[in-house]
PDB file of C-alpha atoms in Angstrom:
ATOM      1  CA  UNK A   1      92.158  49.923  76.061  1.00 49.00           C
ATOM      2  CA  UNK A   2      91.597  46.691  74.210  1.00 62.00           C
ATOM      3  CA  UNK A   3      87.971  47.614  73.405  1.00 63.00           C
ATOM      4  CA  UNK A   4      88.717  50.991  71.779  1.00 66.00           C
ATOM      5  CA  UNK A   5      88.002  49.620  68.301  1.00 65.00           C
ATOM      6  CA  UNK A   6      86.436  51.730  65.587  1.00 66.00           C
ATOM      7  CA  UNK A   7      84.539  50.112  62.737  1.00 64.00           C
ATOM      8  CA  UNK A   8      84.485  52.258  59.608  1.00 85.00           C
ATOM      9  CA  UNK A   9      83.064  49.694  57.209  1.00 86.00           C
ATOM     10  CA  UNK A  10      81.330  46.412  57.836  1.00 89.00           C
ATOM     11  CA  UNK A  11      80.625  44.349  54.756  1.00 88.00           C
ATOM     12  CA  UNK A  12      79.181  41.052  53.691  1.00 89.00           C
ATOM     13  CA  UNK A  13      77.490  39.499  50.702  1.00 91.00           C
ATOM     14  CA  UNK A  14      73.962  38.421  49.995  1.00 89.00           C
ATOM     15  CA  UNK A  15      74.209  35.406  47.719  1.00 90.00           C
ATOM     16  CA  UNK A  16      70.610  35.380  46.460  1.00 92.00           C
ATOM     17  CA  UNK A  17      69.075  38.681  47.588  1.00 92.00           C
ATOM     18  CA  UNK A  18      69.434  42.361  46.769  1.00 93.00           C
ATOM     19  CA  UNK A  19      72.112  44.534  48.382  1.00 94.00           C
ATOM     20  CA  UNK A  20      69.825  45.833  51.141  1.00 95.00           C
ATOM     21  CA  UNK A  21      70.051  45.131  54.879  1.00 96.00           C
ATOM     22  CA  UNK A  22      67.944  42.167  55.964  1.00 94.00           C
ATOM     23  CA  UNK A  23      65.902  42.298  59.178  1.00 95.00           C
ATOM     24  CA  UNK A  24      68.730  40.342  60.832  1.00 94.00           C
ATOM     25  CA  UNK A  25      71.336  42.828  59.536  1.00 94.00           C
ATOM     26  CA  UNK A  26      69.298  45.689  61.002  1.00 95.00           C
ATOM     27  CA  UNK A  27      68.777  43.938  64.333  1.00 95.00           C
ATOM     28  CA  UNK A  28      72.501  43.175  64.675  1.00 93.00           C
ATOM     29  CA  UNK A  29      73.723  46.651  63.620  1.00 93.00           C
ATOM     30  CA  UNK A  30      75.694  47.690  66.710  1.00 90.00           C
ATOM     31  CA  UNK A  31      77.995  50.394  65.328  1.00 88.00           C
ATOM     32  CA  UNK A  32      76.025  53.553  64.389  1.00 87.00           C
ATOM     33  CA  UNK A  33      79.037  55.349  62.849  1.00 89.00           C
ATOM     34  CA  UNK A  34      79.965  52.465  60.542  1.00 92.00           C
ATOM     35  CA  UNK A  35      79.038  52.094  56.905  1.00 94.00           C
ATOM     36  CA  UNK A  36      77.373  48.762  56.258  1.00 95.00           C
ATOM     37  CA  UNK A  37      78.458  47.698  52.763  1.00 95.00           C
ATOM     38  CA  UNK A  38      76.448  44.938  51.114  1.00 95.00           C
ATOM     39  CA  UNK A  39      77.392  43.073  47.965  1.00 95.00           C
ATOM     40  CA  UNK A  40      74.630  41.261  46.093  1.00 95.00           C
ATOM     41  CA  UNK A  41      75.707  38.263  44.038  1.00 93.00           C
ATOM     42  CA  UNK A  42      72.170  37.455  42.890  1.00 91.00           C
ATOM     43  CA  UNK A  43      72.836  38.567  39.273  1.00 90.00           C
ATOM     44  CA  UNK A  44      75.754  38.087  36.890  1.00 90.00           C
ATOM     45  CA  UNK A  45      77.197  41.500  37.805  1.00 93.00           C
ATOM     46  CA  UNK A  46      77.720  42.116  41.559  1.00 93.00           C
ATOM     47  CA  UNK A  47      75.858  45.096  43.046  1.00 94.00           C
ATOM     48  CA  UNK A  48      77.497  47.073  45.877  1.00 94.00           C
ATOM     49  CA  UNK A  49      75.540  49.475  48.099  1.00 95.00           C
ATOM     50  CA  UNK A  50      76.337  51.160  51.431  1.00 96.00           C
ATOM     51  CA  UNK A  51      74.088  52.104  54.336  1.00 96.00           C
ATOM     52  CA  UNK A  52      74.079  53.640  57.769  1.00 96.00           C
ATOM     53  CA  UNK A  53      71.862  51.874  60.283  1.00 96.00           C
ATOM     54  CA  UNK A  54      70.886  53.846  63.368  1.00 95.00           C
ATOM     55  CA  UNK A  55      68.270  52.581  65.819  1.00 94.00           C
ATOM     56  CA  UNK A  56      66.683  50.413  63.141  1.00 94.00           C
ATOM     57  CA  UNK A  57      66.548  53.161  60.521  1.00 96.00           C
ATOM     58  CA  UNK A  58      68.350  52.332  57.267  1.00 97.00           C
ATOM     59  CA  UNK A  59      69.760  55.192  55.184  1.00 97.00           C
ATOM     60  CA  UNK A  60      71.526  54.518  51.887  1.00 97.00           C
ATOM     61  CA  UNK A  61      74.839  56.323  51.419  1.00 95.00           C
ATOM     62  CA  UNK A  62      76.560  57.186  48.143  1.00 93.00           C
ATOM     63  CA  UNK A  63      79.645  55.189  47.230  1.00 88.00           C
ATOM     64  CA  UNK A  64      82.426  57.006  45.408  1.00 79.00           C
ATOM     65  CA  UNK A  65      84.451  54.972  42.956  1.00 71.00           C
ATOM     66  CA  UNK A  66      87.616  56.264  41.426  1.00 65.00           C
TER      67      UNK A  66
END
Protein backbone atom coordinates (compact mmCIF):
# COMPACT_ATOMS: atom_id res chain seq x y z
CA UNK A 1 0.00 0.00 0.00
CA UNK A 2 0.95 3.64 -0.08
CA UNK A 3 2.08 3.58 3.58
CA UNK A 4 4.52 0.65 3.24
CA UNK A 5 7.53 2.97 3.47
CA UNK A 6 10.75 1.92 5.14
CA UNK A 7 13.13 4.50 6.55
CA UNK A 8 16.72 3.27 6.70
CA UNK A 9 18.40 6.56 7.53
CA UNK A 10 16.98 9.82 8.78
CA UNK A 11 19.42 12.69 8.93
CA UNK A 12 19.62 16.34 9.78
CA UNK A 13 22.14 18.86 10.98
CA UNK A 14 22.65 20.66 14.24
CA UNK A 15 24.04 24.07 13.37
CA UNK A 16 25.36 25.02 16.82
CA UNK A 17 25.19 21.85 18.92
CA UNK A 18 26.94 18.49 19.07
CA UNK A 19 25.88 15.56 16.88
CA UNK A 20 23.64 14.00 19.54
CA UNK A 21 19.84 13.68 19.48
CA UNK A 22 18.08 16.57 21.19
CA UNK A 23 15.08 15.96 23.46
CA UNK A 24 12.88 16.93 20.49
CA UNK A 25 14.70 14.46 18.21
CA UNK A 26 14.11 11.70 20.77
CA UNK A 27 10.45 12.60 21.26
CA UNK A 28 9.81 12.62 17.50
CA UNK A 29 11.70 9.38 16.75
CA UNK A 30 8.94 7.27 15.19
CA UNK A 31 10.91 4.66 13.23
CA UNK A 32 12.72 2.23 15.59
CA UNK A 33 14.58 0.41 12.78
CA UNK A 34 16.01 3.59 11.25
CA UNK A 35 19.45 5.03 11.84
CA UNK A 36 19.24 8.64 12.93
CA UNK A 37 22.30 10.37 11.44
CA UNK A 38 23.22 13.75 12.87
CA UNK A 39 25.73 16.18 11.42
CA UNK A 40 27.14 18.84 13.73
CA UNK A 41 28.30 22.05 12.06
CA UNK A 42 29.30 23.70 15.33
CA UNK A 43 33.06 23.45 14.58
CA UNK A 44 35.14 24.03 11.45
CA UNK A 45 35.11 20.31 10.62
CA UNK A 46 31.64 18.68 10.48
CA UNK A 47 31.06 15.77 12.88
CA UNK A 48 28.80 12.89 11.78
CA UNK A 49 27.35 10.36 14.24
CA UNK A 50 24.56 7.77 13.96
CA UNK A 51 22.08 6.50 16.53
CA UNK A 52 19.18 4.16 17.03
CA UNK A 53 16.36 5.57 19.13
CA UNK A 54 13.94 3.06 20.62
CA UNK A 55 11.32 4.08 23.19
CA UNK A 56 13.38 7.09 24.22
CA UNK A 57 16.64 5.17 24.58
CA UNK A 58 19.50 6.49 22.44
CA UNK A 59 22.22 4.07 21.33
CA UNK A 60 25.16 5.26 19.24
CA UNK A 61 25.99 3.11 16.22
CA UNK A 62 29.32 2.84 14.41
CA UNK A 63 29.58 4.45 11.00
CA UNK A 64 31.72 2.73 8.40
CA UNK A 65 33.49 4.95 5.91
CA UNK A 66 35.20 3.59 2.88
